[in-house]
Coordinates of C-alpha atoms in Angstrom, one line a residue:
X179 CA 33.4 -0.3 -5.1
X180 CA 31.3 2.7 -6.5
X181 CA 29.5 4.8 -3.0
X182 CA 26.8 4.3 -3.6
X183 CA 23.4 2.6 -1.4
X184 CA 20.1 1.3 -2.6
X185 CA 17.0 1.0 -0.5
X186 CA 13.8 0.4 -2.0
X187 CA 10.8 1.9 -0.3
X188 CA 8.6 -0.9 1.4
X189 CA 5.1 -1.5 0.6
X190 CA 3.4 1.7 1.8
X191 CA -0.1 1.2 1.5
X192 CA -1.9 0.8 2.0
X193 CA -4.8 5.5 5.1
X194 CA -7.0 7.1 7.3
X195 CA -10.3 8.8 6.3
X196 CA -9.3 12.0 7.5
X197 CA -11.4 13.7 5.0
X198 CA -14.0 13.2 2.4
X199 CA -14.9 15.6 0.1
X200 CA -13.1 18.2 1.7
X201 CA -14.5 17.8 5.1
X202 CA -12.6 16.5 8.5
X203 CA -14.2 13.1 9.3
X204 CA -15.3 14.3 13.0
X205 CA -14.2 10.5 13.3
X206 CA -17.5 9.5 13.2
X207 CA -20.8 9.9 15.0
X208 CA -22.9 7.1 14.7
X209 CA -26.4 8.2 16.0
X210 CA -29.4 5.9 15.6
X211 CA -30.5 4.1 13.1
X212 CA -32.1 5.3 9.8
X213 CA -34.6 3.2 7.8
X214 CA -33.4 3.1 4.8
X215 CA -34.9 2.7 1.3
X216 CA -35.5 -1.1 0.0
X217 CA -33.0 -3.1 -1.2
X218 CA -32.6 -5.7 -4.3
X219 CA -34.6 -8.0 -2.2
X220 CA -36.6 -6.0 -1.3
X221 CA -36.4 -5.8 2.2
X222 CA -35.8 -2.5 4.2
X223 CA -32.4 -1.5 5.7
X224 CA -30.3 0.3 8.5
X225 CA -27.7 2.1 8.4
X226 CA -25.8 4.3 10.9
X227 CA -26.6 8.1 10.3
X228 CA -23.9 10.5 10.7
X229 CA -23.6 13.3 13.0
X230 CA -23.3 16.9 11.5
X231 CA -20.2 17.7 11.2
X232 CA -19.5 14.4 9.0
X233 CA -20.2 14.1 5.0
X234 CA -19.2 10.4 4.8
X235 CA -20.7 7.4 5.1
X236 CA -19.5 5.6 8.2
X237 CA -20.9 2.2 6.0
X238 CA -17.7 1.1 4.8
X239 CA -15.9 1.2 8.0
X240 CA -18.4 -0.2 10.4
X241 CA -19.1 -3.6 8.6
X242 CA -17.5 -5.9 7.1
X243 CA -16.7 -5.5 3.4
X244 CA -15.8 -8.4 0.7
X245 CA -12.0 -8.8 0.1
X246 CA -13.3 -7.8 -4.0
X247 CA -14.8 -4.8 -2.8
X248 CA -11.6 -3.2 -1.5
X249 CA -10.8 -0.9 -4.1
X250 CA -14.8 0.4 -4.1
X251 CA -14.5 3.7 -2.8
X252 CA -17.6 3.5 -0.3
X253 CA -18.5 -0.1 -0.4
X254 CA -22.4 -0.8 1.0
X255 CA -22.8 -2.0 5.0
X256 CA -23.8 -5.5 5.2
X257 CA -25.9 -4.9 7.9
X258 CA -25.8 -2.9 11.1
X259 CA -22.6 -2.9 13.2
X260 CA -23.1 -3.6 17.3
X261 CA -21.0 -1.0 18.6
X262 CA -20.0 -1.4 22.2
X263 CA -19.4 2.1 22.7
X264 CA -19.1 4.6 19.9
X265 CA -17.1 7.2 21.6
X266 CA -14.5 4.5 21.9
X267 CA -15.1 3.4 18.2
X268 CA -14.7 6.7 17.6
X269 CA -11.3 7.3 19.8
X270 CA -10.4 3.8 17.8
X271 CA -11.4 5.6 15.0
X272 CA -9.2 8.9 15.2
X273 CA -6.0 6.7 16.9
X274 CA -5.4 4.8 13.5
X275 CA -5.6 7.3 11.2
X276 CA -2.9 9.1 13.4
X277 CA -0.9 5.9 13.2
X278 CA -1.0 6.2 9.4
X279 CA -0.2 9.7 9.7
X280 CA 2.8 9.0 11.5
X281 CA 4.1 6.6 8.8
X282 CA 5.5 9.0 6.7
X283 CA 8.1 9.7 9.1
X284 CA 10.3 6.5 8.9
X285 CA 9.3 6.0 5.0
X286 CA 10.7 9.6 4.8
X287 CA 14.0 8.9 6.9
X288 CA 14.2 5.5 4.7
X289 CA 14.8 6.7 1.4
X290 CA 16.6 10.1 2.5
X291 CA 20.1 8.6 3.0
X292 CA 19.8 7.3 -0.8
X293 CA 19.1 11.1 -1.8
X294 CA 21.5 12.3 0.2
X295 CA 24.4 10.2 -1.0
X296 CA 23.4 10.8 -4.6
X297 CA 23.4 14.4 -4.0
X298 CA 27.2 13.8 -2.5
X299 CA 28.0 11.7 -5.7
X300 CA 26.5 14.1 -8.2
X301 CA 28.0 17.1 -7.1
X302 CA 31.9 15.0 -6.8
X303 CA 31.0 14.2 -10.2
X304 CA 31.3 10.6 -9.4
X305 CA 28.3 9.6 -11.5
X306 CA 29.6 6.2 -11.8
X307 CA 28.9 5.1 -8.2
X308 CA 24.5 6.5 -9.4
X309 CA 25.0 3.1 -12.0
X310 CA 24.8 0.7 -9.3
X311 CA 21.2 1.9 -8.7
X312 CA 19.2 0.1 -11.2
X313 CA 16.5 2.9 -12.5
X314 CA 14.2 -0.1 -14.0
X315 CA 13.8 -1.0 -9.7
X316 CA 13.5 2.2 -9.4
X317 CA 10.7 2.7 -12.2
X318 CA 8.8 -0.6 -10.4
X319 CA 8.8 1.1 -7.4
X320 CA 7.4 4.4 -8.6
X321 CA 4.7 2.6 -10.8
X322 CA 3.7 0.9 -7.6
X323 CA 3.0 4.0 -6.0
X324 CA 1.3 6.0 -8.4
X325 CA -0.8 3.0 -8.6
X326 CA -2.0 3.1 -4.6
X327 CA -2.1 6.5 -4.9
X328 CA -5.0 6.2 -7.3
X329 CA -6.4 3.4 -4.9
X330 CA -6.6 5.7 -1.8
X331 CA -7.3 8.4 -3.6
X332 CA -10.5 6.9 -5.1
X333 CA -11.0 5.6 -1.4
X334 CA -10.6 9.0 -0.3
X335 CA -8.3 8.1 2.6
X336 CA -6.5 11.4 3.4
X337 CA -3.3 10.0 5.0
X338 CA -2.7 7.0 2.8
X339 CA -2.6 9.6 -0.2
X340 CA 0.0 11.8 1.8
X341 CA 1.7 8.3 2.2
X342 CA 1.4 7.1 -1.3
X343 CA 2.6 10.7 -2.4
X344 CA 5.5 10.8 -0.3
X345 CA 6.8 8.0 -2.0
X346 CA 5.9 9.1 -6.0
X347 CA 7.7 12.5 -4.9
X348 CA 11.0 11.1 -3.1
X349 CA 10.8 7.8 -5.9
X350 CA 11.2 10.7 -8.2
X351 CA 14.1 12.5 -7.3
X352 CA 16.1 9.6 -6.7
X353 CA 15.3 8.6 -10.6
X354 CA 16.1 12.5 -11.7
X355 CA 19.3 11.9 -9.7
X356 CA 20.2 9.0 -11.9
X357 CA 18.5 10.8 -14.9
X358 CA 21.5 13.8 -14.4
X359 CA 23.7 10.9 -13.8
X360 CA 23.3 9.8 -16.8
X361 CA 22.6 6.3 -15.2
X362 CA 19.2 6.3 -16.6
X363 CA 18.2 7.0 -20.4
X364 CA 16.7 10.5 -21.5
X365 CA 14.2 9.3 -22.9
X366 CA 12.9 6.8 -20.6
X367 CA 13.3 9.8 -18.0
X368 CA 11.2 12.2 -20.3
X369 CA 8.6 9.7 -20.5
X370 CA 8.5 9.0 -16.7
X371 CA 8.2 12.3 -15.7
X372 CA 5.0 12.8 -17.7
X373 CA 3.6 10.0 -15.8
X374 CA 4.1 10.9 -12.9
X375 CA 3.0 14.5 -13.8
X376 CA 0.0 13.1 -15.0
X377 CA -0.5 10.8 -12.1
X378 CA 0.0 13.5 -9.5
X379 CA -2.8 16.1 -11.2
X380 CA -5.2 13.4 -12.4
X381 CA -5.4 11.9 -8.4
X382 CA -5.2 15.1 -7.5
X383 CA -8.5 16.4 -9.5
X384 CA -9.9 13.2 -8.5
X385 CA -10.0 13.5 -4.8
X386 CA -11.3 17.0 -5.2
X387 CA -13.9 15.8 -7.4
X388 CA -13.3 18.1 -10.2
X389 CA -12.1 15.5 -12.9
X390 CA -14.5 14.0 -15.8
X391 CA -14.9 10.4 -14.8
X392 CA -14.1 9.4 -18.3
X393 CA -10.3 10.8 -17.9
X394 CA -10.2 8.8 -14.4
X395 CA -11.5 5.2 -16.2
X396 CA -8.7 6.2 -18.6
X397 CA -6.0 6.5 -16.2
X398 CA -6.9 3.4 -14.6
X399 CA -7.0 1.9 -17.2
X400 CA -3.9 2.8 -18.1
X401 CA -2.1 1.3 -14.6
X402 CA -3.9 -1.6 -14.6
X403 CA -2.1 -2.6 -18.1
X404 CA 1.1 -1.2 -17.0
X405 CA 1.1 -2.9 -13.3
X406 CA -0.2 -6.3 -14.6
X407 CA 2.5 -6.6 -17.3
X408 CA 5.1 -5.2 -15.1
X409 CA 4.7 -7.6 -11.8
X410 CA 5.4 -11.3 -13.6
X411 CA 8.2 -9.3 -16.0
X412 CA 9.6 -8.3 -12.5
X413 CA 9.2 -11.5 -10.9
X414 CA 10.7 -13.7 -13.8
X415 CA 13.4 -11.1 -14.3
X416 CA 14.8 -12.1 -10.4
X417 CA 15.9 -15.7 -10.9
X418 CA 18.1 -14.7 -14.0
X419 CA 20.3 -16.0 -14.8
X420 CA 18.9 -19.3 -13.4
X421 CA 16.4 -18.9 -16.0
X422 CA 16.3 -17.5 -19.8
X423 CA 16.2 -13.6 -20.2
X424 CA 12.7 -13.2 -21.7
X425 CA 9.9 -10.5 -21.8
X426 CA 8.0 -12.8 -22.8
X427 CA 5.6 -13.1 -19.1
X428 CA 5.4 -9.5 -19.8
X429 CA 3.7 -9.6 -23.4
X430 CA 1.7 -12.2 -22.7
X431 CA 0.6 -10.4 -18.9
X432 CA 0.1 -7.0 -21.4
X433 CA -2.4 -9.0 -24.0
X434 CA -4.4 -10.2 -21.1
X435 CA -4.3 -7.6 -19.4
X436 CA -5.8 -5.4 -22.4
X437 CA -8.1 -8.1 -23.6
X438 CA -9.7 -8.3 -19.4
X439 CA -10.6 -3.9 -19.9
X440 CA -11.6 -4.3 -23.0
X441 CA -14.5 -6.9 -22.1
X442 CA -14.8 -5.0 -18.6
X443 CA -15.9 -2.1 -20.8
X444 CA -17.9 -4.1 -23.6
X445 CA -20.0 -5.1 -20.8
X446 CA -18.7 -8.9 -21.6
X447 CA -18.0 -9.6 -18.3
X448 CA -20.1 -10.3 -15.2
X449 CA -20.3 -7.9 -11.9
X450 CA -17.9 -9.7 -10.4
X451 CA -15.7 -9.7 -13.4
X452 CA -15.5 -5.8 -13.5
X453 CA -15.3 -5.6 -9.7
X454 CA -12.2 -8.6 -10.0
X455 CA -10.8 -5.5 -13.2
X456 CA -11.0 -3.1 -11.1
X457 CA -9.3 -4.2 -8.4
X458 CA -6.3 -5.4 -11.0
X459 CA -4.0 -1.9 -10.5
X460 CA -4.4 -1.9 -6.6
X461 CA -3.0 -6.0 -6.0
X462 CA -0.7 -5.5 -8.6
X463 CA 1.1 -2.7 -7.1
X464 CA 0.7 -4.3 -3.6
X465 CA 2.3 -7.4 -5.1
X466 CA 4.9 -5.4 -6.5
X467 CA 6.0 -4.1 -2.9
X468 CA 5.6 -7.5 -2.0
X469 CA 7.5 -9.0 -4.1
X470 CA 10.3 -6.8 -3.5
X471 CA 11.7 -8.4 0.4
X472 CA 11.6 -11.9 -2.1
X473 CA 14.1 -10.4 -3.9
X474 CA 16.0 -8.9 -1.5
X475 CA 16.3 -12.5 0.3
X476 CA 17.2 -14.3 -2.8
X477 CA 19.7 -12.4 -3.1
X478 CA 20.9 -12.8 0.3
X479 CA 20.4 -16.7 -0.3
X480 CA 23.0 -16.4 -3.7
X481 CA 25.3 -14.1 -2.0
X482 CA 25.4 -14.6 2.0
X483 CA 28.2 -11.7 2.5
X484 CA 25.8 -9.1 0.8
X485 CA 23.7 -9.2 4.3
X486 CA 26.4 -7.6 6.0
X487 CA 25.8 -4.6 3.6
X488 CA 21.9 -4.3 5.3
X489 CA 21.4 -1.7 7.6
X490 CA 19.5 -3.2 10.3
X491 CA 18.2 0.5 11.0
X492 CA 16.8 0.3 7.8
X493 CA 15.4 -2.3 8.0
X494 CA 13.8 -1.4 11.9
X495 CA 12.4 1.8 9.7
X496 CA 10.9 -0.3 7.3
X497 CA 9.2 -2.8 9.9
X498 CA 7.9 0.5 11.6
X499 CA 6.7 1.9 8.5
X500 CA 4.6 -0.6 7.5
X501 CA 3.3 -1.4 10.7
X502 CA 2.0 1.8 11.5
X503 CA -0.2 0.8 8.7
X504 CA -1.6 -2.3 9.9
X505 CA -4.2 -0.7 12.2
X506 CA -5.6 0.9 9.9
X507 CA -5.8 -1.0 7.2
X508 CA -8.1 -4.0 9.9
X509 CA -10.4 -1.0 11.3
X510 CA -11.3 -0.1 7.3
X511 CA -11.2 -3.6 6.1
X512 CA -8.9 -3.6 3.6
X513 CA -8.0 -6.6 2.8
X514 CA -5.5 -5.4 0.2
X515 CA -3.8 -2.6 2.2
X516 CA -3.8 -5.3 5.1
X517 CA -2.1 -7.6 3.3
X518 CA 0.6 -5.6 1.7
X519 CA 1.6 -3.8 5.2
X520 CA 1.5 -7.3 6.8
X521 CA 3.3 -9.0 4.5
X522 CA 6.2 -5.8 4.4
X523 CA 6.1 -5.5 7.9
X524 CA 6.7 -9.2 8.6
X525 CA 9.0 -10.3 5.6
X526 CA 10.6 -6.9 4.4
X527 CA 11.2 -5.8 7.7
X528 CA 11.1 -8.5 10.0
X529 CA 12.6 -11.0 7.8
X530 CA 15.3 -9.0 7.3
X531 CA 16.2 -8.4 10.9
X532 CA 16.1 -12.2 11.6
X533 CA 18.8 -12.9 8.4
X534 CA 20.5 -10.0 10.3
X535 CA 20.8 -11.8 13.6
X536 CA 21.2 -15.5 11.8
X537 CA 24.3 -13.7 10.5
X538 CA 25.6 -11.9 13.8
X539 CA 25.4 -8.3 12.4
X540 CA 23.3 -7.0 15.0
X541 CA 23.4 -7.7 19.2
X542 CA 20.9 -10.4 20.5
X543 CA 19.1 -7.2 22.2
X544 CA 18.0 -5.9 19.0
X545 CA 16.3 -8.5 17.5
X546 CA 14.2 -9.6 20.9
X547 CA 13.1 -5.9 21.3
X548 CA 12.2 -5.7 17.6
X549 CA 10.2 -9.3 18.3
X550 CA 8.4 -8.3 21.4
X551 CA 7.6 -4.8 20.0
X552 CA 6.2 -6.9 16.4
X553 CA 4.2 -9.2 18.6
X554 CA 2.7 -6.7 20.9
X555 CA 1.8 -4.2 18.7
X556 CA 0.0 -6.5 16.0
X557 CA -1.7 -8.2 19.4
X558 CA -2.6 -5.0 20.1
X559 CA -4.1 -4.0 16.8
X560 CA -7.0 -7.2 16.6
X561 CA -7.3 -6.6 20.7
X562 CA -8.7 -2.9 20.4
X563 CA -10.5 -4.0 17.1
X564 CA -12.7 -6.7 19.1
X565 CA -12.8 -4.2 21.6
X566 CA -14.5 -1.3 20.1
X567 CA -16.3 -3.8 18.3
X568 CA -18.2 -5.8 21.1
X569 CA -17.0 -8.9 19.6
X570 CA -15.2 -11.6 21.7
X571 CA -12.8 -13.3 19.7
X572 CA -10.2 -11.4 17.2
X573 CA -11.2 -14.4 15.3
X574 CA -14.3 -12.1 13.7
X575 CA -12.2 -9.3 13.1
X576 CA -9.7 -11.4 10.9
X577 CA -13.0 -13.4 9.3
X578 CA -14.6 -9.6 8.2
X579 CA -11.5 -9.0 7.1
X580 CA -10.7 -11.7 4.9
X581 CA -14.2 -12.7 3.5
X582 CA -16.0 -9.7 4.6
X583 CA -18.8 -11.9 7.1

């Protein structure tokens, strides 16, 4: 059998708002309240000023936002927040975007032993055993990333990019491996690289805030097309044989994907339309990542013996990755970034340690301390969120996050 090991990157997604516009976030000062300008209704508002060393509005993470409004880049308070003490908001505040910080370690240490073996195979001139990595997973993968790195950047939250980066960058040298491998096509490789070339530049400019918006609605245009036809072409692909070999979900997901920007732009659709088109590149890449533990356990369903070829360490990586994340992603309410890192950190991770125990390749030790440590540290996530909220039930904190009231 070729030496060779293939392990995707989780769903990294969705973050910290370290910085916007260049600034440090001084994890935000809420001072008093601000009258505020009328609204549609015509009714006044408040909203929480910021102290002086911040740019950024502290709106978007305060209140609640509407699971459709995820992927606007400083979504509107609904209404003032009853903090129970800032400096612990604050302290909340600083703690999760550290934890998303801290992600990029096990994501690194995830997908370095894949680079490193390549490396090993490459330069042994065993470029057979780089053929059992399929560059088309590989491609998905990158595609996904690239695509929440345009959602965080947009979002301007600092240490998701770095994430999201991270993952384009080491995504890419595995698929330059296979390209000098020859296990991938020239072409195809010629044609990635200018993605992600543009990708990295164009989010780049973007959260700098030196690119034409018209380039930006281009490029986003661009992976919401791509991402939507890619995610039901990936998820037929995995029950083949069981089912024909078609492209067919993809054409049909690329008309109507193409026909939904083209009557975003036309002004055809209602608000909530565009809002529901914009938020198209961000879910499909988080569904990509998600859909990729369903594969992994199908597969482990046809072929029982290929879960002994798992690395449970992996696997704890993964689980850690993701929930690093999670924090983060309930503070902000993202619902999107929430959902991904949940569902990664729970079913990629998780999951995987539980077939892993079901089929006696790791010590009954492992998977309770993996257990505990899941169940303590999401408990401990909604716990500090009702905390530094005032609220008394958790129950808010999941209801904000999932309808945004």
């Amino acid at each position: 059998m070729p030496d060779s090991l293939f392990l995707p990157l989780p769903a990294k997604a969705p973050s910290s708002l370290v910085s916007r516009n260049g600034l440090s976030p001084s994890r935000l000062s809420p001072s008093k309240l601000s009258p505020l300008p009328f609204n549609r209704s015509g009714k006044k508002l408040n909203v929480l000023t910021l102290s002086q060393n911040s740019s950024v509005s502290l709106s978007h993470r305060a209140g609640p936002v509407p699971a459709l409004d995820s992927d606007v880049p400083h979504p509107l308070n609904k209404g003032p927040v009853n903090f129970k003490g800032r400096k612990s908001y604050e302290e909340w505040d600083s703690w999760t975007a550290k934890f998303t910080g801290a992600a990029n370690l096990p994501f690194l240490l995830l997908q370095l032993p894949q680079i490193i073996l390549n490396s090993r195979n490459l330069m042994a001139g065993n470029k057979a055993a780089l053929l059992a990595v399929p560059w088309l997973g590989m491609f998905t993968g990158l595609l996904g990333n690239i695509s929440l790195l345009s959602y965080f950047a947009k979002k301007r939250e600092t240490e998701a990019v770095v994430v999201q980066t991270l993952g384009v960058v080491s995504m890419f040298v595995v698929i330059t491996q296979l390209a000098m491998g020859e296990a991938m096509p020239l072409p195809h490789y010629i044609a990635t690289s200018v993605v992600v070339a543009a990708g990295l530049i164009l989010n780049f400019l973007n959260y700098y805030g030196m690119l034409n918006k018209t380039i930006w609605q281009l490029w986003e245009d661009f992976i919401t097309v791509g991402g939507f036809a890619v995610l039901p072409q990936i998820m037929w692909s995995t029950f083949v044989p069981y089912i024909p070999n078609s492209i067919l979900p993809g054409t049909i997901a690329f008309v109507v994907a193409v026909a939904a920007v083209t009557l975003a732009h036309t002004g055809k659709l209602s608000e909530k339309g565009v809002k529901f088109v914009g938020s198209i590149s961000g879910w499909t890449a988080t569904l990509l990542f998600m859909w990729m533990p369903v594969s992994q356990m199908w597969t482990n369903f046809l072929n029982p013996d290929n879960i002994k070829g798992l690395s449970a360490f992996s696997m704890l990586l993964a689980m850690l990755g993701n929930g690093l994340l999670i924090p983060r992603a309930l503070f902000i309410r993202d619902f999107m970034w929430f959902t991904g890192s949940f569902w990664a950190t729970l079913i990629y991770g998780y999951g995987n340690i539980v077939c892993l125990y079901f089929f006696n390749t790791i010590s009954r030790e492992f998977f309770l301390a993996a257990t505990v440590g899941l169940i303590a540290w999401i408990g401990m996530a909604f716990w500090r969120d009702t905390a530094v909220r005032g609220y008394n039930s958790p129950i808010r904190s999941l209801k904000e996050l999932v309808f945004g009231s």
